[in-house]
XYZ file of N, CA, C and O in Angstrom:
652
model
N 0.850 -1.163 0.000
C 0.000 0.000 0.000
C 0.896 1.226 0.000
O 1.886 1.268 0.708
N 0.530 2.183 -0.824
C 1.276 3.424 -0.935
C 0.415 4.582 -0.439
O -0.797 4.596 -0.635
N 1.060 5.542 0.183
C 0.411 6.774 0.603
C 0.949 7.899 -0.264
O 2.159 8.004 -0.460
N 0.044 8.718 -0.793
C 0.430 9.820 -1.664
C -0.032 11.129 -1.055
O -1.132 11.200 -0.495
N 0.799 12.145 -1.181
C 0.426 13.462 -0.688
C 1.081 14.552 -1.523
O 2.152 14.342 -2.108
N 0.455 15.710 -1.575
C 0.997 16.865 -2.290
C 0.444 18.130 -1.653
O -0.722 18.171 -1.265
N 1.313 19.157 -1.552
C 0.812 20.436 -1.050
C 1.397 21.639 -1.781
O 1.265 22.760 -1.317
N 2.010 21.410 -2.916
C 2.494 22.508 -3.755
C 1.889 22.381 -5.145
O 1.695 21.273 -5.640
N 1.625 23.514 -5.768
C 1.099 23.491 -7.130
C -0.313 22.931 -7.181
O -1.084 23.056 -6.233
N -0.643 22.312 -8.299
C -1.959 21.699 -8.482
C -1.943 20.336 -7.796
O -1.576 19.322 -8.385
N -2.298 20.327 -6.528
C -2.212 19.123 -5.699
C -3.021 17.973 -6.279
O -2.539 16.843 -6.348
N -4.232 18.241 -6.680
C -5.099 17.186 -7.205
C -4.525 16.609 -8.496
O -4.529 15.388 -8.690
N -4.004 17.461 -9.349
C -3.412 16.972 -10.595
C -2.206 16.084 -10.303
O -2.028 15.050 -10.938
N -1.378 16.474 -9.352
C -0.207 15.661 -9.004
C -0.630 14.271 -8.542
O -0.047 13.255 -8.958
N -1.666 14.194 -7.717
C -2.133 12.896 -7.233
C -2.786 12.098 -8.358
O -2.534 10.899 -8.496
N -3.610 12.757 -9.163
C -4.252 12.056 -10.293
C -3.208 11.519 -11.263
O -3.334 10.394 -11.762
N -2.189 12.311 -11.550
C -1.135 11.888 -12.479
C -0.400 10.668 -11.937
O -0.139 9.707 -12.669
N -0.072 10.692 -10.652
C 0.611 9.547 -10.045
C -0.284 8.312 -10.069
O 0.184 7.209 -10.388
N -1.556 8.473 -9.747
C -2.474 7.332 -9.756
C -2.635 6.776 -11.167
O -2.698 5.559 -11.353
N -2.701 7.649 -12.145
C -2.811 7.204 -13.531
C -1.568 6.405 -13.929
O -1.667 5.352 -14.561
N -0.391 6.887 -13.531
C 0.849 6.173 -13.838
C 0.882 4.811 -13.146
O 1.414 3.843 -13.704
N 0.303 4.721 -11.971
C 0.304 3.454 -11.228
C -0.628 2.403 -11.840
O -0.507 1.221 -11.522
N -1.533 2.809 -12.729
C -2.394 1.819 -13.388
C -1.564 0.784 -14.122
O -1.880 -0.401 -14.113
N -0.472 1.210 -14.744
C 0.397 0.286 -15.472
C 1.182 -0.628 -14.533
O 1.694 -1.661 -14.953
N 1.252 -0.248 -13.258
C 1.988 -1.029 -12.260
C 1.084 -1.954 -11.459
O 1.556 -2.619 -10.535
N -0.198 -1.951 -11.747
C -1.109 -2.839 -11.037
C -1.968 -2.151 -9.996
O -2.266 -2.733 -8.953
N -2.390 -0.922 -10.258
C -3.288 -0.228 -9.333
C -4.562 -1.046 -9.166
O -5.223 -1.395 -10.142
N -4.882 -1.373 -7.925
C -6.058 -2.184 -7.621
C -7.201 -1.302 -7.129
O -8.355 -1.472 -7.509
N -6.882 -0.345 -6.249
C -7.908 0.527 -5.671
C -7.243 1.798 -5.168
O -6.050 1.812 -4.858
N -8.053 2.854 -5.073
C -7.550 4.114 -4.535
C -8.623 4.745 -3.660
O -9.819 4.587 -3.918
N -8.175 5.432 -2.638
C -9.120 6.155 -1.796
C -9.521 7.440 -2.499
O -8.914 7.842 -3.499
N -10.504 8.102 -1.947
C -10.804 9.450 -2.380
C -9.682 10.343 -1.859
O -8.819 9.899 -1.101
N -9.686 11.588 -2.258
C -8.694 12.534 -1.752
C -9.187 13.149 -0.450
O -10.384 13.360 -0.262
N -8.235 13.410 0.421
C -8.510 14.032 1.706
C -7.614 15.241 1.872
O -6.414 15.168 1.582
N -8.185 16.342 2.353
C -7.361 17.497 2.685
C -6.945 17.355 4.133
O -7.759 17.021 5.003
N -5.661 17.595 4.378
C -5.099 17.353 5.705
C -4.116 18.465 6.067
O -3.461 19.039 5.196
N -3.992 18.731 7.357
C -2.976 19.705 7.768
C -1.579 19.124 7.560
O -1.405 17.903 7.529
N -0.575 19.981 7.400
C 0.786 19.484 7.231
C 1.278 18.782 8.490
O 0.808 19.053 9.590
N 2.238 17.875 8.290
C 2.835 17.111 9.379
C 4.233 17.654 9.609
O 4.968 17.912 8.668
N 4.608 17.815 10.851
C 5.972 18.212 11.156
C 6.101 19.677 11.515
O 5.119 20.422 11.549
N 7.329 20.105 11.773
C 7.578 21.435 12.331
C 7.659 22.567 11.307
O 7.796 23.720 11.686
N 7.566 22.270 10.020
C 7.730 23.290 8.984
C 6.376 23.875 8.607
O 5.454 23.135 8.259
N 6.256 25.213 8.679
C 5.003 25.853 8.277
C 4.851 25.736 6.762
O 5.784 26.029 6.008
N 3.652 25.301 6.328
C 3.433 25.045 4.903
C 1.937 24.885 4.642
O 1.153 24.767 5.569
N 1.550 24.860 3.348
C 0.133 24.714 3.011
C -0.410 23.327 3.344
O 0.345 22.373 3.555
N -1.725 23.221 3.334
C -2.398 21.941 3.564
C -2.092 20.967 2.441
O -1.805 21.363 1.314
N -2.198 19.699 2.766
C -1.966 18.623 1.804
C -3.266 18.081 1.263
O -4.309 18.156 1.917
N -3.183 17.480 0.092
C -4.165 16.498 -0.349
C -3.463 15.162 -0.210
O -2.294 15.025 -0.584
N -4.165 14.176 0.344
C -3.610 12.844 0.554
C -4.568 11.789 0.036
O -5.779 12.004 -0.035
N -3.998 10.642 -0.292
C -4.771 9.460 -0.694
C -3.901 8.240 -0.443
O -2.687 8.354 -0.246
N -4.523 7.084 -0.436
C -3.777 5.825 -0.408
C -4.211 5.001 -1.609
O -5.331 5.147 -2.110
N -3.283 4.153 -2.069
C -3.575 3.274 -3.199
C -3.081 1.872 -2.876
O -2.092 1.698 -2.164
N -3.803 0.907 -3.396
C -3.367 -0.486 -3.338
C -2.866 -0.842 -4.724
O -3.562 -0.612 -5.722
N -1.672 -1.393 -4.778
C -1.086 -1.838 -6.035
C -0.666 -3.289 -5.889
O -0.283 -3.732 -4.812
N -0.788 -4.022 -6.965
C -0.372 -5.419 -6.983
C 0.418 -5.633 -8.264
O -0.093 -5.418 -9.359
N 1.670 -6.023 -8.110
C 2.501 -6.205 -9.292
C 3.729 -7.027 -8.974
O 3.863 -7.572 -7.884
N 4.621 -7.072 -9.928
C 5.801 -7.924 -9.829
C 6.952 -7.291 -9.064
O 8.031 -7.867 -9.015
N 6.775 -6.144 -8.485
C 7.856 -5.468 -7.771
C 7.991 -6.002 -6.340
O 7.001 -6.312 -5.701
N 9.230 -6.030 -5.862
C 9.465 -6.308 -4.450
C 9.473 -4.965 -3.720
O 9.204 -3.916 -4.320
N 9.766 -4.979 -2.428
C 9.720 -3.745 -1.642
C 10.647 -2.681 -2.220
O 10.254 -1.515 -2.367
N 11.873 -3.063 -2.566
C 12.819 -2.109 -3.151
C 12.298 -1.576 -4.483
O 12.495 -0.397 -4.808
N 11.635 -2.418 -5.233
C 11.056 -1.990 -6.500
C 9.951 -0.968 -6.312
O 9.832 -0.015 -7.092
N 9.127 -1.150 -5.274
C 8.068 -0.174 -5.006
C 8.664 1.147 -4.530
O 8.176 2.222 -4.888
N 9.749 1.078 -3.734
C 10.417 2.310 -3.320
C 10.977 3.037 -4.541
O 10.813 4.257 -4.671
N 11.612 2.306 -5.429
C 12.152 2.924 -6.640
C 11.033 3.557 -7.468
O 11.187 4.667 -7.987
N 9.908 2.864 -7.577
C 8.768 3.409 -8.344
C 8.230 4.667 -7.674
O 7.898 5.646 -8.353
N 8.133 4.658 -6.346
C 7.669 5.840 -5.609
C 8.579 7.028 -5.896
O 8.107 8.147 -6.160
N 9.873 6.798 -5.880
C 10.822 7.878 -6.138
C 10.754 8.361 -7.583
O 10.911 9.555 -7.849
N 10.489 7.453 -8.529
C 10.301 7.856 -9.928
C 9.100 8.783 -10.060
O 9.152 9.785 -10.787
N 7.997 8.427 -9.394
C 6.794 9.259 -9.452
C 7.066 10.639 -8.860
O 6.626 11.661 -9.408
N 7.779 10.674 -7.725
C 8.115 11.958 -7.095
C 8.984 12.803 -8.022
O 8.747 14.000 -8.195
N 9.979 12.176 -8.634
C 10.868 12.903 -9.533
C 10.094 13.451 -10.735
O 10.302 14.591 -11.143
N 9.189 12.651 -11.284
C 8.379 13.096 -12.420
C 7.518 14.303 -12.057
O 7.201 15.128 -12.914
N 7.151 14.414 -10.768
C 6.332 15.534 -10.303
C 7.181 16.734 -9.870
O 6.649 17.715 -9.355
N 8.497 16.633 -10.037
C 9.368 17.750 -9.691
C 9.727 17.839 -8.225
O 10.104 18.910 -7.736
N 9.630 16.739 -7.516
C 9.932 16.725 -6.083
C 11.398 17.030 -5.829
O 12.278 16.494 -6.489
N 11.656 17.907 -4.867
C 13.010 18.146 -4.384
C 13.041 17.806 -2.905
O 12.028 17.888 -2.217
N 14.189 17.412 -2.401
C 14.331 17.011 -1.001
C 15.289 17.968 -0.294
O 16.418 17.630 -0.014
N 14.795 19.166 -0.016
C 15.635 20.178 0.614
C 15.402 20.269 2.110
O 16.335 20.496 2.867
N 14.159 20.106 2.549
C 13.817 20.256 3.957
C 13.016 19.038 4.389
O 12.004 18.698 3.770
N 13.463 18.386 5.479
C 12.702 17.246 5.985
C 11.329 17.716 6.445
O 11.216 18.718 7.141
N 10.316 16.976 6.052
C 8.922 17.292 6.347
C 8.491 18.624 5.748
O 7.532 19.241 6.183
N 9.197 19.065 4.711
C 8.863 20.321 4.048
C 7.788 20.128 2.994
O 7.331 19.021 2.722
N 7.388 21.240 2.392
C 6.376 21.217 1.337
C 6.902 20.427 0.149
O 8.099 20.345 -0.090
N 5.961 19.819 -0.587
C 6.390 19.005 -1.726
C 5.319 18.920 -2.794
O 4.124 18.967 -2.504
N 5.798 18.770 -4.024
C 4.897 18.608 -5.161
C 4.254 17.237 -5.141
O 3.107 17.080 -5.574
N 4.986 16.227 -4.637
C 4.440 14.881 -4.492
C 5.304 14.110 -3.507
O 6.529 14.170 -3.575
N 4.650 13.423 -2.612
C 5.326 12.543 -1.662
C 4.647 11.185 -1.783
O 3.418 11.096 -1.681
N 5.426 10.152 -2.039
C 4.884 8.803 -2.136
C 5.641 7.932 -1.142
O 6.859 7.778 -1.250
N 4.927 7.411 -0.157
C 5.527 6.538 0.849
C 5.053 5.110 0.649
O 3.857 4.869 0.431
N 5.976 4.177 0.749
C 5.633 2.763 0.772
C 5.256 2.452 2.220
O 6.097 2.535 3.113
N 3.997 2.123 2.457
C 3.510 1.895 3.817
C 3.601 0.418 4.177
O 4.121 0.062 5.234
N 3.088 -0.437 3.312
C 3.168 -1.880 3.527
C 3.427 -2.575 2.196
O 3.045 -2.076 1.137
N 4.062 -3.731 2.292
C 4.276 -4.602 1.142
C 3.938 -6.009 1.607
O 4.299 -6.409 2.720
N 3.258 -6.740 0.751
C 2.888 -8.119 1.053
C 3.609 -9.043 0.079
O 3.608 -8.795 -1.128
N 4.222 -10.096 0.615
C 4.915 -11.077 -0.225
C 3.898 -11.877 -1.032
O 2.693 -11.862 -0.746
N 4.382 -12.597 -2.019
C 3.515 -13.407 -2.871
C 2.684 -14.411 -2.073
O 1.564 -14.734 -2.463
N 3.211 -14.887 -0.949
C 2.475 -15.862 -0.142
C 1.497 -15.209 0.840
O 0.876 -15.888 1.647
N 1.365 -13.878 0.768
C 0.402 -13.170 1.610
C 0.954 -12.672 2.933
O 0.243 -11.992 3.680
N 2.193 -12.968 3.243
C 2.763 -12.497 4.507
C 3.301 -11.076 4.337
O 3.812 -10.712 3.271
N 3.203 -10.270 5.395
C 3.730 -8.910 5.294
C 5.258 -8.916 5.254
O 5.901 -9.714 5.940
N 5.804 -8.033 4.442
C 7.245 -7.853 4.386
C 7.625 -6.916 5.524
O 7.040 -5.841 5.682
N 8.604 -7.332 6.323
C 9.089 -6.533 7.441
C 10.559 -6.227 7.174
O 11.325 -7.114 6.790
N 10.925 -4.965 7.351
C 12.303 -4.549 7.098
C 12.687 -3.445 8.065
O 11.892 -2.528 8.309
N 13.899 -3.532 8.611
C 14.413 -2.440 9.434
C 15.551 -1.710 8.729
O 16.312 -0.973 9.341
N 15.645 -1.892 7.418
C 16.633 -1.201 6.614
C 16.320 0.296 6.641
O 15.184 0.688 6.360
N 17.295 1.149 6.987
C 17.014 2.592 7.028
C 16.532 3.163 5.694
O 15.823 4.165 5.669
N 16.910 2.529 4.575
C 16.457 3.007 3.267
C 14.977 2.727 3.045
O 14.306 3.462 2.316
N 14.460 1.671 3.648
C 13.039 1.322 3.529
C 12.634 0.471 4.722
O 12.822 -0.742 4.729
N 12.082 1.127 5.729
C 11.581 0.435 6.906
C 10.127 0.050 6.628
O 9.340 0.889 6.207
N 9.823 -1.230 6.844
C 8.456 -1.728 6.604
C 7.974 -2.523 7.799
O 8.736 -3.304 8.359
N 6.695 -2.312 8.143
C 5.825 -1.270 7.598
C 6.390 0.116 7.915
O 7.293 0.262 8.743
N 5.852 1.115 7.242
C 6.333 2.486 7.445
C 6.354 2.775 8.943
O 5.362 2.537 9.635
N 7.461 3.289 9.461
C 7.617 3.396 10.913
C 6.692 4.378 11.611
O 6.522 4.288 12.829
N 6.082 5.295 10.901
C 5.184 6.253 11.547
C 3.743 6.159 11.048
O 2.908 6.961 11.433
N 3.441 5.186 10.209
C 2.087 5.073 9.656
C 1.043 4.939 10.754
O -0.054 5.490 10.638
N 1.370 4.232 11.818
C 0.392 3.981 12.887
C -0.020 5.237 13.641
O -1.024 5.232 14.342
N 0.707 6.332 13.474
C 0.375 7.558 14.191
C -0.055 8.686 13.263
O -0.224 9.817 13.700
N -0.275 8.387 12.009
C -0.600 9.420 11.027
C -2.025 9.281 10.518
O -2.340 8.408 9.714
N -2.862 10.188 10.965
C -4.262 10.165 10.550
C -4.388 10.312 9.038
O -5.288 9.725 8.435
N -3.488 11.063 8.408
C -3.589 11.276 6.957
C -3.308 10.014 6.161
O -3.631 9.950 4.984
N -2.743 9.007 6.783
C -2.581 7.688 6.164
C -3.723 6.769 6.587
O -4.348 6.105 5.764
N -3.994 6.731 7.879
C -4.946 5.763 8.422
C -6.396 6.023 8.017
O -7.134 5.079 7.728
N -6.814 7.275 8.016
C -8.223 7.571 7.696
C -8.551 7.185 6.243
O -9.534 6.475 6.000
N -7.744 7.599 5.242
C -8.042 7.138 3.882
C -7.950 5.618 3.740
O -8.748 5.007 3.024
N -6.992 5.002 4.423
C -6.834 3.549 4.369
C -8.073 2.868 4.919
O -8.614 1.940 4.313
N -8.547 3.326 6.060
C -9.743 2.740 6.666
C -10.956 2.897 5.753
O -11.770 1.981 5.639
N -11.061 4.033 5.066
C -12.202 4.242 4.167
C -12.161 3.269 2.987
O -13.194 2.877 2.469
N -10.961 2.889 2.579
C -10.793 1.998 1.438
C -10.918 0.530 1.846
O -11.406 -0.294 1.079
N -10.475 0.204 3.072
C -10.503 -1.181 3.550
C -10.792 -1.205 5.044
O -9.868 -1.126 5.860
N -12.066 -1.309 5.429
C -12.441 -1.292 6.845
C -11.868 -2.462 7.659
O -11.877 -2.411 8.880
N -11.348 -3.499 7.006
C -10.778 -4.639 7.726
C -9.248 -4.615 7.746
O -8.614 -5.571 8.191
N -8.657 -3.528 7.282
C -7.202 -3.440 7.138
C -6.476 -3.628 8.464
O -6.964 -3.232 9.531
N -5.287 -4.216 8.359
C -4.406 -4.417 9.503
C -3.030 -3.866 9.137
O -2.504 -4.163 8.052
N -2.461 -3.070 10.017
C -1.097 -2.590 9.845
C -0.187 -3.564 10.579
O -0.255 -3.667 11.804
N 0.627 -4.327 9.855
C 1.469 -5.344 10.500
C 2.277 -4.777 11.667
O 2.879 -3.713 11.567
N 2.209 -5.499 12.783
C 2.933 -5.094 13.976
C 2.210 -4.082 14.837
O 2.645 -3.778 15.944
N 1.086 -3.551 14.345
C 0.370 -2.506 15.081
C -1.104 -2.816 15.281
O -1.733 -2.226 16.137
N -1.673 -3.681 14.464
C -3.066 -4.060 14.649
C -4.003 -3.482 13.606
O -3.578 -2.972 12.562
N -5.273 -3.585 13.938
C -6.321 -3.132 13.019
C -6.267 -1.624 12.821
O -6.136 -0.865 13.782
N -6.402 -1.211 11.569
C -6.374 0.215 11.253
C -7.524 0.931 11.960
O -7.345 2.044 12.466
N -8.678 0.309 12.049
C -9.812 0.924 12.751
C -9.453 1.229 14.200
O -9.803 2.297 14.724
N -8.754 0.324 14.857
C -8.342 0.546 16.249
C -7.288 1.645 16.349
O -7.282 2.428 17.305
N -6.395 1.693 15.368
C -5.367 2.739 15.371
C -5.992 4.118 15.188
O -5.601 5.082 15.859
N -6.984 4.218 14.301
C -7.689 5.487 14.113
C -8.398 5.876 15.408
O -8.326 7.027 15.846
N -9.053 4.915 16.050
C -9.778 5.192 17.291
C -8.845 5.659 18.403
O -9.266 6.406 19.287
N -7.597 5.234 18.365
C -6.636 5.601 19.402
C -5.987 6.972 19.176
O -5.353 7.510 20.083
N -6.144 7.521 17.975
C -5.563 8.834 17.690
C -6.362 9.936 18.374
O -7.561 9.775 18.643
N -5.727 11.078 18.635
C -6.485 12.214 19.172
C -7.630 12.579 18.226
O -7.420 12.687 17.010
N -8.836 12.751 18.757
C -9.996 13.042 17.900
C -9.812 14.252 16.993
O -10.295 14.257 15.859
N -9.095 15.281 17.458
C -8.907 16.459 16.619
C -8.033 16.152 15.404
O -8.234 16.725 14.331
N -7.087 15.219 15.532
C -6.263 14.831 14.383
C -7.095 14.076 13.346
O -6.938 14.285 12.149
N -7.969 13.211 13.815
C -8.832 12.457 12.899
C -9.816 13.403 12.214
O -10.018 13.332 11.003
N -10.403 14.320 12.984
C -11.378 15.267 12.425
C -10.746 16.200 11.403
O -11.438 16.721 10.522
N -9.431 16.413 11.486
C -8.742 17.314 10.565
C -8.503 16.680 9.189
O -8.105 17.373 8.253
N -8.747 15.382 9.058
C -8.612 14.686 7.773
C -9.988 14.705 7.119
O -10.879 13.952 7.491
N -10.159 15.592 6.143
C -11.475 15.901 5.588
C -11.535 15.488 4.121
O -10.653 15.834 3.331
N -12.603 14.753 3.758
C -12.799 14.397 2.352
C -12.785 15.649 1.505
O -13.438 16.636 1.826
N -12.048 15.567 0.419
C -11.942 16.699 -0.494
C -12.971 16.492 -1.581
O -12.826 15.619 -2.442
N -14.012 17.275 -1.549
C -15.180 17.043 -2.411
C -15.020 17.568 -3.836
O -15.898 17.412 -4.642
N -13.889 18.168 -4.149
C -13.712 18.782 -5.466
C -13.388 17.767 -6.552
O -13.342 18.113 -7.722
N -13.123 16.516 -6.190
C -12.764 15.506 -7.180
C -13.787 14.382 -7.106
O -13.830 13.638 -6.138
N -14.584 14.246 -8.095
C -15.592 13.171 -8.133
C -15.518 12.474 -9.441
O -15.186 12.942 -10.446
């Protein structure tokens, strides 16, 4: 599962373009777009976020490489950690061919994503797309959303401009 976000330029176009490109990689499903406050200490505009399920022949490293290709195509630069971006694509979870979750503590790609369990902008769209979802090592996504501060969950708002 990949999480996509953008808060610079035409945010919706950046997400739509990435999702369209992922069709060739095995896009299975996508959430609606959600407007969310920025994460981290850098002051910046609000994000549009979504999650997508993809199924294809890539391993975890392959999905990371694809995520970085999509970011580069959108003009992403990496100047400030947690800074504004034209497109951010995070690999949240990867499932092996036998259905088991891929777990990695490699600093280049930690799986599942090390902060996904505390990010409403990932969990709320994920829950909307799959109410039975489980984040490996952390439990049911519904329970993780319920454990978040209510104001953080309420700040993740469906973006009604894209139908």
